[in-house]
Each structure stands twice: as C-alpha cells, then as structure tokens.
Amino acid sequence: MQGQAQQQAYDRGITIFSPDGRLYQVEYAREAVKRGTASIGVRTEDGVVLAVDKRIRSPLLEGTSVEKLHKADDHIGIASAGHVADARQLIDFARQNAQTNRLRYGEPVGVETLTKEVTDHIQQYTQVGGARPFGVALIIGGIENGEPRLYETDPSGTPYEWKALAVGADRGDIQEFLEENYDGGDSLDDGIVLALEALASVNDDELNPEGLALATIETETEEYAELDTDEIREYLEANDLLAGEDADDEDEEDDEE
Amino acid sequence: MQGQAQQQAYDRGITIFSPDGRLYQVEYAREAVKRGTASIGVRTEDGVVLAVDKRIRSPLLEGTSVEKLHKADDHIGIASAGHVADARQLIDFARQNAQTNRLRYGEPVGVETLTKEVTDHIQQYTQVGGARPFGVALIIGGIENGEPRLYETDPSGTPYEWKALAVGADRGDIQEFLEENYDGGDSLDDGIVLALEALASVNDDELNPEGLALATIETETEEYAELDTDEIREYLEANDLLAGEDADDEDEEDDEE
Amino acid sequence: MQGQAQQQAYDRGITIFSPDGRLYQVEYAREAVKRGTASIGVRTEDGVVLAVDKRIRSPLLEGTSVEKLHKADDHIGIASAGHVADARQLIDFARQNAQTNRLRYGEPVGVETLTKEVTDHIQQYTQVGGARPFGVALIIGGIENGEPRLYETDPSGTPYEWKALAVGADRGDIQEFLEENYDGGDSLDDGIVLALEALASVNDDELNPEGLALATIETETEEYAELDTDEIREYLEANDLLAGEDADDEDEEDDEE
Amino acid sequence: MQGQAQQQAYDRGITIFSPDGRLYQVEYAREAVKRGTASIGVRTEDGVVLAVDKRIRSPLLEGTSVEKLHKADDHIGIASAGHVADARQLIDFARQNAQTNRLRYGEPVGVETLTKEVTDHIQQYTQVGGARPFGVALIIGGIENGEPRLYETDPSGTPYEWKALAVGADRGDIQEFLEENYDGGDSLDDGIVLALEALASVNDDELNPEGLALATIETETEEYAELDTDEIREYLEANDLLAGEDADDEDEEDDEE
Amino acid sequence: MQGQAQQQAYDRGITIFSPDGRLYQVEYAREAVKRGTASIGVRTEDGVVLAVDKRIRSPLLEGTSVEKLHKADDHIGIASAGHVADARQLIDFARQNAQTNRLRYGEPVGVETLTKEVTDHIQQYTQVGGARPFGVALIIGGIENGEPRLYETDPSGTPYEWKALAVGADRGDIQEFLEENYDGGDSLDDGIVLALEALASVNDDELNPEGLALATIETETEEYAELDTDEIREYLEANDLLAGEDADDEDEEDDEE
Amino acid sequence: MQGQAQQQAYDRGITIFSPDGRLYQVEYAREAVKRGTASIGVRTEDGVVLAVDKRIRSPLLEGTSVEKLHKADDHIGIASAGHVADARQLIDFARQNAQTNRLRYGEPVGVETLTKEVTDHIQQYTQVGGARPFGVALIIGGIENGEPRLYETDPSGTPYEWKALAVGADRGDIQEFLEENYDGGDSLDDGIVLALEALASVNDDELNPEGLALATIETETEEYAELDTDEIREYLEANDLLAGEDADDEDEEDDEE
Amino acid sequence: MQGQAQQQAYDRGITIFSPDGRLYQVEYAREAVKRGTASIGVRTEDGVVLAVDKRIRSPLLEGTSVEKLHKADDHIGIASAGHVADARQLIDFARQNAQTNRLRYGEPVGVETLTKEVTDHIQQYTQVGGARPFGVALIIGGIENGEPRLYETDPSGTPYEWKALAVGADRGDIQEFLEENYDGGDSLDDGIVLALEALASVNDDELNPEGLALATIETETEEYAELDTDEIREYLEANDLLAGEDADDEDEEDDEE
C-alpha cells in the first residue's frame, strides 16, 4: 500500500526524481512499451533483419496499416514497439533528420548518428516540463561504412548497440532465446530464421504470416527491403513455424496497438 | 475503491503515463467516443460507403444540422463519432489540409496522407501540455489512385486502415456483425445494405431514415455523394429495415450528440 | 458522497475528460445556462421570432439594460441565456464576424456560417488550457438566401439547427410545450403567439410585458426588428396572457442575470 | 461542513464553474464589494447624483484621499465600492478610454459605451487564467445626448442601467429605501436629498459631512461637479440628518477602504 | 482549527479572493509590514517630518546601512516599514519615476502623482499571477505646489493622505498617540518632537539616537535633509527622551530588518 | 505537529507570505546558508580581511577548488557561505557587473553599488515565480573612495554594512566572539588575527591552514590579495591556533559544500 | 513515517528548499548517480587516467555502445556515472563549448574553465522552474598549461578538483580505497593500476576487460587515448585482477545504465 502511494506521488506534472533517484514517468513509459507487441532486430554479417509481431485484432483490419516497420532512409529501417502514435512522431523525426543529412552533407546519415539524434530528442521530453516522455522503443538498423549496425532507443533517451535484441511484450523471454541461439551467423537467411524462431518461442512455436512483418537491410546493396506475406509464409513453412488457420483471430490479449 | 482512487490520480493536468503504461486521458477520450452514436464505414470494390446514426432527440431539431457526415474534399468523406465540437475542429483541419495539398501540388491529397496528417495533429494533444485530447474518432474514406481506401483515427492519434469498421456506441456488437457478414462484395449497393444491416442489428432491426445519413465515394467517379432521405428510405424498405413511425422519437438514451 | 468527490476531481484547471468520457466544466457551464432566465426561438415561413424572459429584479432597474436580445447584423438576431457577461463576449465576436464578412465579401454573412464561427470559438475554450468555457447558450436567427434559419450554440461549441427551441431556465418544460404546439405555422404572428404561450406555460400562464423582449427577422424584408412594450402588451392581452400589476415584482427566484 | 469543503474546492487557480454553474471567485469578489462602504447613484431629469460614504477611520487621515468619487470625463462621474486599489485600475481604464474616444472621434464618449468597455475589461479577468476578478463595483453616471444615464458594473462584468441604486455595504437595505422613496423627481436637489436620506437610513438617520462625498452631473451643463463639505453640511442640516460631533470617530467597523 | 484550515487554503498560488471577499496574501503582506520596526510621518505647515526606528541588532552593524529612510527626489523623502528588500524595489521604482518626470516634463513630480504611480505598481502584484504582493508600507512625504503632503502606500496598493501616521510595529499604539497629540503645529521642530515622542511612547519613553533616523522636507526650501546623530541626540536630550547607554544593544526582539 | 503541517503548506511553488507575514522559502534558504561552513569578514582602518573555513572532506580533494573566496574586481573580494553552486551564480553576476561599470564609466565600481546590484538581483528570486531563492550569503569587502567597506547580502536580498561579521555555520557563536573582541584595530594584521581567533573559537581553538583561505584588500593599494597556506600557517603558529596533523581529516560533519 | 511524508512534500514541481535548507530534487538526483556503475579518475604527474565500469547486461549488447567514457576535446576526456541520457546532454554541451573556445580564441579550452561552464549549466536546472536537475556526475580530466587536471561535477552544479576520485555505485568504498592507496605516483601506469585495483576492490578483486573502459590523457602529448580490450586484459593479468570467463554475465544487479 505504502509503496503504491509513494509511487503515485511521482507521476504527475513534469518528470522528476523519486527519493531513490528514479524517474517514474520514464519507467511508466517503459511499461507502455511492454504493452505493445514484440519487435526484433538481428544483425548478421550480410545485413540487418527487422521482424515485428503485428497481431491483427480484426480480420477486417488491413494488416499493412499496423505500422511497426518503417523505412527511415534507403539504408536504414526502424521497428517500433509501444504507443503507436508516439512511434510515428519519432519516425517522422528520424526521416526528416536523414533527409536533412543528405541535403546538407550530400551523403547518407550514419546509423549511430541518426540514433543519437533520436535519443537526444527523446531525452528532452524526460527533463523539460510541459510534456510526457515518448512511450515507445525503436530498433534502428542499417548499413554504415559497409558495416551492418543495430541500435535501440528507449524512453529515457539512451542509445544501445546490439547484435540482436527484442523490445515490447515478452522482451525478457525473447531476449533470452536470442542470447541462447545467436551465433553471429553470416547470412541474412540465418538472421530471418532466428528472428522468426525467437518470436515463435513465445507463441506456442507457430506464427501467422499475416500477423508479421519482416525487413532486411543488406550489407552489400545497402537497401531496405520488406518481405511480402508469401515470402514470410515460405520461411515459416520451411522452419515448421506456420500456424493453423484461425490461431491469430482468437487472440484476446489486450494489445496497445 | 482503490482502483478508482488510483485512476483519479491520472486524470488531471497534462496527459501522463500511469504505472502500467496507460494514458488515462486518452482512454477517457475513447469513452467520449462511445458516448456518441455509431458511425460505419464499408469498403467495396466500387467505392466506399459511410453511414451514420444521427438519432434526433427532438422532432423540432433539424436532422441535417446533426453533423456526423462531412465532405472533406471532392474524393474524400469523413464520418465522426463522439464529441461533436471536437469533430468539427478535426474536419476543418482535414479540409484545410486537403485544400492546401491541391494548391501546393496541383492534385488531390491521398487518403492515407490526409489521415496521417490528422492523426499527427491528434497525437500532439496527447503529449504536449496545456490541452486535452480530442474526444472523437473519425472514419476517413476516399479514392486514391483509383483504389477505395478506408481509414480510422482514434483519440490516441493512431491511424488504421479497414475493410469495414464501426466507431461510437455499440462498436463492439456492430464490428462483430461486420466481421461475420462482410464478404468484400463488389458493388456500392452491397456496401450500403451491409452498413444499414449492421446499424439495424443493434436497433431491433429497424431504422428510421430521418435518423440516418449515408454517403458514398465511387471508385470510378471519385466523387463524394450523400443520399437523401427518400433514397435511404428505399434501401430500408427494400431490405425490410424500415421502422414504424414513432420509433425514433421515443428514444431516451442520453446521447452525447 | 463518492459521486460528489469524484465530480470535484474534475472541476479544476483546464477542461479534461472524466473516466466516463464527460467534460465536467462544460456540463457545469450548461448549469450556468440553466441559471439564466429562458429564451425562445421560433421559425415560421415568414421569418424568425426571438423572445426572452428578462425578469427585472428591481423596479429601479432599466429593463432595456438587461441584455438578452441582440441585433448581430441587419438580418440576424441573437437571444442569449446564462452568464450575461459571457454572452456579451460572444455577441461582440459575432458582430465583428458579421461586419468582417460584409467588408471582405461585400455580402451579408450566412446564418449557418456565423453560427459555426461562434461555435468554433466556443470549442477552443473547452480544449485549450488557461480559461474556462463560456457559460452561455445562444439562439441565432436570421434570413439566409431568402430562407429563415434558426440555430443554437451550447457551451460545448456544438451548433444545432431548430424549428423552435428554448434555452435557459425551464428549458425542458418549454421545449415540451413547443414540441406539442409547433405546427410550422406560416405567419410571424403565429410564431410570436407560440413563443409567448410557451413562456407563459411555465409562468402560471401570465406574463408582464415589461419583463419580456421580442424581436423578429422577417423573411421578406430580411430586417431585424424589436417590438416595444406596448406591442408586446397587445399580444399578451389578445391572447389572455397579461399578468396582474405586481406579479413580476414579487419574483424572488435567484436569477443569474 | 460539506458545503464548506465543496466551496473551498473552487476558490483556487483560475475562475471556473462549480457543479451548479456558479463562478465562486466572482461571487467572492462580490463579497469584497460588500466589505466597502456604500455608494449611491440617483438619476433625475436635471442630472445624475453620486453620493458616497467615506467613513474616515482616523481624524489624521485626509478625507479627500479616500477615493470613492472620480471624474472620468467632463460629463461622466464614477462612484466605487469595494477594493480601493482595484477601483483605481478601472477608473484609470475608464479615463483613458474616454480620452481616446475624444481624440479618435472628436466627441465625448457615451455613458453606455464607456460602461460596456469597462465591463468587457472586467469579464476578461473572470474567464482567462492568471489573474483574479476585480473586487469592486462602479456606479457610472453622466449625460449622453442630453439625457442623464446611470449605470452599474459588477465583478462579473455585467452592465446594468438604473434609475437609482446602491452598491457596497448595506446594499440591500439602501436599495429597498430607494425603491420605496424614488419618485423620479425632477430636480438635482431632490436627488441629493434622496441619496443622503438613503445613506442615513442605515446610519441611525444622521451623517457627518466630513465622511461623505457628493457629485452631480447636470443635464444642462453636462459638467461633473463635486460639492464641498459646507454644501453637504447645509443639505444635512436642512434635512435634519446632521450627526453630532464625535459620531464618526467612534466608528469601529472593519472597513475595507 | 477549522478557521485555520480555511485560511491555509487561500495562501498559495496567485492572490485570490476568500469566500468573505478578502485577499489573504495581501493581509499576510500587511503582517510582514508589522514585523518591521516603526516609521512615522508628520506634516506641519513648515514641512514634512519622517522618523524611523532602525533598532540595530549588533554593535558591529553599521546603522547607516539599515535603510528605512530614502531620498526619492530633491523634494520628496520616503520612509519604509516591513520587508527591506521589497522596499528597495519600490524606492527604486519611485526614484526612476521621479527622474523620468523631470526629463519628460521639465519639472519635479507631484507627491500625489508619485504616490499613485507606486500604488498602481503595487496593485498589479496583488491581481496578476506569478508573483507575491510587496511586504512593505511606505510613507511618502514632500512639497507640492508649495504645500507639504504626506502619503501612505499599503500592500494592497491603496494610497492615503495623512496629517500624521505610523506604519510598522506598534502602529496601533503610535497612531493613537499621534491622534491624541497632533495639533497641526506650525514648525518643523514641533513635528520632529511629536514624531520622537510618539516613537518613545512605545519604547519606555527613551530612545537611542544611533537607532533612529530623521529627515525633513521643508516647505520653503523644498529640500530633503537628513539629521545626523548629534542633532537627533540634542532633540532627545532637550525632550528628556535620551536612553541610557546600553538600552539598545539588549534588544532581543525578532526584527524583520 | 500542527506547526509543522502549517509550515509545509508554504514551501511549494513560488515564494509567498505565511499568515504571520514570513517568507518560508527565504527562511529555508537561510538554513541552506547555515549548512555551509563559516565565512568571516573584518574591517580595519588598513583594509578588509576575508577568512573562510573550507573544511576539506577528503585528502584527495584539492582544497583550492573549494570556492569560498573570490576576487570580484581588483579592489573587491567576496566570501560566501551556503549552497556553492548558487554562490557561483552571484559571483559571476557581481564580476560582470564590476566589469560593465569599468567599461561604461571608466572607473571601479563602488562596493555599496555592487552590493545593491547583487541584492536587487537576489530579491527578484524571492518575489517573481518560477524559481527558488538563492541559498547563499555573501560577504563583499573592498575599498571605495579610499575607505574600507564591508557588506553582507542575505537570501532575502537585503544589504547590510558591517564592521565585522560571520555567515554560515556557527554564525551566532562567531558573531558573539567578534562583538566581544572587535576593537576597530588599525592594522590588517589585527584583523587577520581576529578573524582566525573567531574561527578557532568554534573549532576547539585550533585550525588547519589547509582548511582555510584568507584574503585582504588593503586600503592603500586597493588590491585584493590571497594569503598562501604557509602565510596562514605562520599566523596560526604565532597565535597558538595551529591544529595537530590529522585533526581536519577526521571531520565527519555533513558539510553542504 | 513522518520523515517520509515530509520528504514527499518536496519532490514535486520546481526544485525548492526544505525547512532545513536542503534541495531534495538535487539530493534525489545524487541517488540517480549512485544507481549508475562506478567511474574513477586518477591524476598522476604523467597525465590523467579515467576508468569506468560498464557492466554489460547481455552478451548481445555491444559494450562499446555503453557510453561512459567520452572524448570532449583532443586534450580532455570525461567519464560519467548516473542517468546515461542526461550524461549525453552534458557531454554534448561540453564538446560544443570546447569547440566554440577553439574557434573564438584559437586555443584549447582550459579544463577548469570547461568544468565551470558545465556546472553553471547544471545549476540552472536546480534553480529555475520547468525542468528537473541532471541525474549525472562527470569526471572531467585533461591537460591545462602542461599540468594534469581532474575535476568533478555533481548534480547541484558544484565543481571540485581532485587528485583521485570515484563517482557512482560504491563511491564510498572506492573513494576510501583511493585515499588509502593514492601516493601521487608519477607514471600513467601507476595511475591505471590504482584505478583498476580500486574498481576491483568492490568486485571480489577480479574484473572482466569487456566490462571496462579506460582512457588516458598524457601530460606530454596532451592527447586523449582509449585503451582497447586487449590492453586492459594485459593490465588485469599483470596485476592478478582478471576475472573467470562467466563472472560478468551472471551479474544481476539492477543497473541504471
């Protein structure tokens, strides 16, 4: 009870420190991320793989409109988890930033540079009053100087670089799966399969292609490319991860997105 | 009791996260949407159908002044549900946006583009202080590149694309009806009938033409057109959905609009 | 008790949503409207009738200074109910708007256009912080394209068009009287009598001409005209609604205006 | 108890509506008016009379510095009651307005026009945040188009026109006296006597000339003129209202001014 | 208890009205004035006398740095009581105002004019949000058109003109002494003696010249002049008011200044 | 208990008056001053002495970086006590002010002038909202017109001139010591010894030269000069105030700085 | 309990003083620093050593992206502890400041100058409203005029100069270790070993090179240089501090970074 009352004291107005040095509004924003379905990023030598669970809540909803996978620039893709409308703001911010970089310097923005521009923007919303933090985590993947790079932004505005990571619902379990199974495999195919297996590991080992989205940024071409449903289905079939017909529709989880 | 006290803690000042990562003011705005009568959108190959329940509370009230159906541009219509005065602001915002697009680029705005401009505008009211979220959901339908498109905006500022959807009162039941009966039929007529049947399904299977409004945006003509009361009455009669004379007037529901 | 505590939680700072999607400050502003004496609008084919109950609280008060009936433009009149000082602000806003329209477009503003300018202005005060909503409802009547039009604005900023309506104290009873007795009669005379009978219906069927104000906007002339006390007395006498001498002075009701 | 707690809830921050549609800060400002000594205005055919009770709390205080009677323009006077420092602001506002009117239009400002400029100014302080309402009521009297006019402004920003009125302490009793004794007498003398009798009626029927101030604005000359103490003493003597020597000094009432 | 709780409700944020029409922050600022040592002003035909009790709390403190007596212009002096740092702001404001007047109009500012500029400035801090009232009262004395004038400003922003007055600690007792002994004596000497006797009346009839400051503004010369300690000592000796050596040092009163 | 609750009511938001006319935030800022180690100023005929207790909490901390003694201009030094970071702001403010004075008027700023610029700056933070008061007291010493001057600024923004004073921890005891032992001695040496003895009086009569800092501003040279540790050690030895080797390191007092 | 309630009273809104003169938000920010892993700075004659504990929470996380060691300019490095996103803001601020200095004055910024620019920036966030303090401590090391300098900035905005120091988790124990073992050794090697031993002292005397970062700024070259993992491993091996293989991965501490 007391702990609860104490917590409530910190959730109003601008983001401020609690007596033990925590920023509750930022931690609550992390909870908003967990309310979103999972997104996964895997880095291989041949490029970066981004995979997202879009879990469609109605058969009448167009899956393509559930925006969790975004092209930020030719060579950079972003997967998000959490509050969808907030994600859109950050994606727009990242796209404009990438565009400005091309205009100003005549070259594609670096993945790390872009990530840090985004996290600096996020941090402002945790320190200056009059607004709330962003309730979203991003996975930013791309090619920089011929190298695949994979970053995470969290609601505190901290940038991290990963070999492979998950954000959103079931992050803990999926991350554990990735740590046990990631072997730095060379090919994009290996990365795609690992991402799908990781997602399936928290879904009774079967997935519905309509409820997924997958993109790769190849090291060689430096091009962001999304797979279509048929391609995803093939991967699922080939790896024995394809769900039965109605599995997805029965999903009753209260999904933030 | 406790849950209630906890909830009250989050409903003041600017919109902020609760300990479980929710934005209560946005969720309360969704309740404001449910307080409005239902609006329905149906997409067919031949175009988009928008249908709204205007439920007139007095015989002296001019039904045409109950604004739930709006022409945003020649090729785009918008149906709303929720807080009427808020809807007017978003409709105005959408119309100006469409007009600006024509002036600046010399061509009609895309349905998706327009929807996202509106949702970005909505999102700002959920993150930056000094205002409350919009208590309204919109169904934006139109023709884009010869294709019918149907979108939803909700109070969080998230855009969704649908084949068919309902917003406002009884959304759950009507959406269920649509999911069971939508077959992607080709003609606008099919769409109109489905929309009316869906609305009737939560009104003892009978409707009053004076309490309805219906609009179509045809794929071929790319023109927004509203049906008059007689045309609606014919549809109702032909499908055995026409209410007895005084059905509507006795409605005592406390209606937001 | 609990309901009361809950309500108190929403009445401070800017207008925000309650858990059930209501805007309490707007609803309280509606209570402010009910604290004002009644105003009535009736639309006939020959024009619009506006009638207001001014109920003078002291014989030394100049009845003409109790402002409830206003000429907004040559062809538009406005009756108000509720917080008088707020009404003055909206009337000024409407007048300036009408004047600007004449200057900019060289023609009189439309009744619907003017109404919507006013309601958009009202809505801002319910969404953006730093101010309270307007505690007033307006009846805006006038001639547009040769047709009589009659609108209402409420504190939420929603516009409605009516055949006949009442706002302010006893709205419910008077509106019921109007619904039972309105027959869309042709003449302004019919409209005046209906308005007076409706007002009298909640005043023991007798009225004092000094405590009333009446205006018409004729369809043909498109001119706003106020009746003087003698003309009103004649109507009351002719319809057996004239009160005895001291009836009005004894009024002890706590009147907002 | 409960009523009190409820009231306290509305008295902070900006002025907002209570659940029953009242503006408590405005009502409290009216209490501030009642804390000031009384001011009276009487309109006769020959001009307007303004009389104020200045009740000097120390024999060392210069009575002339207790500002309750003000010349706003050659043809307009203002008497105030309530918070003195607030009154000064409104008087300054009125004077500047009158001056501006002369400069811009080359003619004296109308009494009604001036009153409404003042009340619009007052209203702003009751709706927009960041300030409190004015705790003062004004009686504005003057000549307009050869006619004497007498207005009141209250803390809500509502203008009223009167034949005769009182504001400040004992308003109820004095107003009752005025209603019983006002007969619309023609001469300024009659008005002066009525005003003094009304003031005396709540002061054991005797007044001290040093504790009073009196001004007239004559219809014919259109000139504001203040009476000196000797002139006031004569009126009091002639009407048997002159107090004994020490009456005033013993006054212990806690006077706002 | 209850009264206390009620009071606490009004002391935060901007200055607002209490249910009985009082401005608590202004009244609390008046308490801040009472926390300061006394200042006295006396008007005689030959000029104005200002006297202040500086009560030095340590023998190491330079008495001249306890600022309670200020020259505002050649012909105007100001004595203050209350919050010293606030007084400095108002003195600066007054000095700049006097200087501006000389520059703009080529003549010394009037005492009344200056006083009202100051009180208008004070009033703003009691009505507009974002600041607290000034916790200081000023006695402004000077010569205007060959006449000595003596004014008071209080924390509400009200100006008063006095023959003689006291502000600060023991105001009540000193004012009573002044009322009993002021006889409008002609000479400055008489005024100085009265001021010293009044101060002594609340200090066991003896004063320490080091703890006092005295200034005069002579009617004839129109010059502000401060007396030095020796001159003050002579006045004290001549009137049998001189304290024993250590009287002042033992003072333990908790003094605001 | 009650007193405590009452106090808590005044410590939030902007600085406001309590019912007894106090400014709690200013008084709390005075507590912040007491949390800092002591600083002392002594004025002699030959110049001003500033001495500060720097009490180093770790042998690895460079004593010179504990900033309590500052050169503001060639002829002015400042010693501070309280919140170190706040002190830095005021020192910067004073330095810029001194520099501007030289540029603008071609001469060194007066000690009194500079002090009052600083106190006016401090006062603003106690009256205008949006910031807290400065938690620091300054001792400003220097030469002005060939005379040594010694001033204090406190968190309320009041300037005082002293012969000798202490601020910070143990102010009461040290000030008492100064009052008993100050004899207005002529030489800087006398002043230095008095300052060291006063500091030692609250430190078991022994001091560590590394934990002290000392500066003088000589009347003749008008130059600010800091003593080095060896010079301080000599003074301590000569006056039998030198502490044993480890005395300082064991200090466990919770020191603000 | 009471102490807790009292504390909660000070943690909202802008940073303000508590009754005992403390700034709770600043103290809570210091707790945020303690939540971060430790950073250490050691000054030797040959240069400055910065060492940080990066403790990687997942084997898939790229250790290089855990930013605790930063190059601010060629000759200045900064180690941070606490809230990572806040640290980034201050590092950016420092870098821009160093760059501006080079542009404006054509020479490298001084270490002390840079430190004080940073602390002044930090202080603003503790005094002016609308934002929270920075939850981070910095160790700023570099060469200035051929001398190695080592500074600390804390959340209050106070600058300190050190011979050797630790910030972040276990500060107390590590600082004690440094105090006992620091001997002002000449070589950078000595400094590196001391830093590693100090870190190891709170980690069961063994460290993992992947979880560390080390940088030096040599006095002679004035160049910031980071050691790579192999170099660190060699130091650990040579000093018997190398951890077993899986030691680091099992770390379960809840780490702020």
Coordinates of N, CA, C and O in Angstrom, one line a residue, chain E residues 159-198:
Chain E
P159 N -3.6 54.2 -1.9 CA -2.9 55.5 -1.4 C -3.8 56.2 -0.4 O -5.0 56.2 -0.6
Y160 N -3.2 56.7 0.7 CA -3.9 57.5 1.6 C -3.1 58.8 1.9 O -1.9 58.7 1.9
E161 N -3.8 59.9 2.1 CA -3.1 61.1 2.6 C -3.3 61.3 4.0 O -4.5 61.1 4.5
W162 N -2.3 61.7 4.8 CA -2.4 61.8 6.3 C -1.8 63.1 6.7 O -1.0 63.8 6.1
K163 N -2.3 63.5 7.9 CA -1.7 64.7 8.6 C -0.5 64.1 9.4 O 0.6 64.8 9.5
A164 N -0.6 62.9 9.9 CA 0.5 62.2 10.7 C 0.1 60.8 10.8 O -1.1 60.4 10.9
L165 N 1.1 59.9 10.6 CA 0.8 58.5 10.6 C 2.0 57.7 11.0 O 3.1 58.1 11.0
A166 N 1.7 56.4 11.4 CA 2.8 55.5 11.7 C 2.5 54.2 11.0 O 1.4 53.8 10.7
V167 N 3.6 53.5 10.5 CA 3.4 52.2 9.9 C 4.5 51.3 10.6 O 5.4 51.7 11.2
G168 N 4.3 50.0 10.5 CA 5.2 49.0 11.1 C 4.8 48.6 12.5 O 3.6 48.7 12.8
A169 N 5.7 48.1 13.3 CA 5.4 47.6 14.6 C 4.8 48.6 15.5 O 5.1 49.8 15.4
D170 N 3.8 48.2 16.3 CA 3.1 49.1 17.2 C 2.4 50.2 16.5 O 2.1 51.2 17.2
R171 N 2.0 50.0 15.3 CA 1.3 51.0 14.6 C 0.1 51.5 15.4 O -0.1 52.7 15.5
G172 N -0.7 50.6 15.9 CA -1.9 51.0 16.6 C -1.6 51.9 17.7 O -2.2 53.0 17.8
D173 N -0.6 51.6 18.6 CA -0.4 52.5 19.8 C 0.2 53.8 19.3 O -0.2 54.8 19.9
I174 N 1.1 53.8 18.4 CA 1.7 55.0 18.0 C 0.7 55.9 17.3 O 0.7 57.1 17.6
Q175 N -0.1 55.3 16.5 CA -1.2 56.1 15.8 C -2.1 56.8 16.8 O -2.5 58.0 16.7
E176 N -2.4 56.0 17.8 CA -3.3 56.6 18.9 C -2.6 57.8 19.6 O -3.2 58.8 19.8
F177 N -1.3 57.6 19.8 CA -0.5 58.7 20.4 C -0.6 59.9 19.5 O -0.8 61.1 20.0
L178 N -0.4 59.7 18.2 CA -0.4 60.8 17.3 C -1.7 61.5 17.3 O -1.8 62.7 17.3
E179 N -2.8 60.7 17.3 CA -4.1 61.3 17.2 C -4.4 62.2 18.4 O -5.1 63.2 18.4
E180 N -3.9 61.7 19.6 CA -4.1 62.5 20.8 C -3.3 63.7 20.9 O -3.6 64.7 21.5
N181 N -2.1 63.7 20.2 CA -1.2 64.8 20.5 C -0.9 65.7 19.2 O -0.3 66.7 19.4
Y182 N -1.4 65.3 18.1 CA -1.2 66.1 16.9 C -2.1 67.3 17.0 O -3.3 67.2 17.2
D183 N -1.5 68.5 16.8 CA -2.3 69.7 16.9 C -2.0 70.6 15.7 O -2.3 71.8 15.7
G184 N -1.5 70.0 14.6 CA -1.2 70.7 13.4 C -0.2 71.8 13.6 O -0.3 72.8 12.9
G185 N 0.6 71.7 14.6 CA 1.6 72.7 14.9 C 2.4 73.2 13.7 O 2.5 72.4 12.7
D186 N 2.8 74.4 13.7 CA 3.4 75.1 12.5 C 4.8 74.6 12.2 O 5.1 74.4 11.0
S187 N 5.6 74.5 13.2 CA 7.0 74.4 12.9 C 7.5 72.9 12.7 O 6.9 72.0 13.2
L188 N 8.6 72.8 11.9 CA 9.2 71.5 11.8 C 9.7 71.0 13.1 O 9.6 69.7 13.4
D189 N 10.2 71.8 13.9 CA 10.6 71.4 15.3 C 9.5 70.7 16.0 O 9.7 69.7 16.6
D190 N 8.3 71.3 16.0 CA 7.2 70.7 16.6 C 6.9 69.3 16.1 O 6.7 68.3 16.8
G191 N 7.1 69.2 14.8 CA 6.8 67.9 14.1 C 7.9 66.9 14.5 O 7.6 65.7 14.8
I192 N 9.1 67.3 14.6 CA 10.2 66.4 15.0 C 9.9 65.9 16.4 O 10.0 64.7 16.7
V193 N 9.6 66.8 17.3 CA 9.4 66.4 18.7 C 8.2 65.4 18.8 O 8.3 64.4 19.5
L194 N 7.1 65.7 18.1 CA 6.0 64.8 18.1 C 6.3 63.4 17.6 O 6.0 62.4 18.2
A195 N 7.1 63.4 16.5 CA 7.5 62.1 16.0 C 8.3 61.3 17.0 O 8.1 60.1 17.2
L196 N 9.3 62.0 17.6 CA 10.2 61.3 18.6 C 9.4 60.9 19.8 O 9.5 59.8 20.3
E197 N 8.5 61.7 20.3 CA 7.7 61.4 21.5 C 6.8 60.2 21.1 O 6.6 59.3 22.0
A198 N 6.3 60.2 19.9 CA 5.4 59.0 19.5 C 6.2 57.7 19.5 O 5.7 56.7 20.0

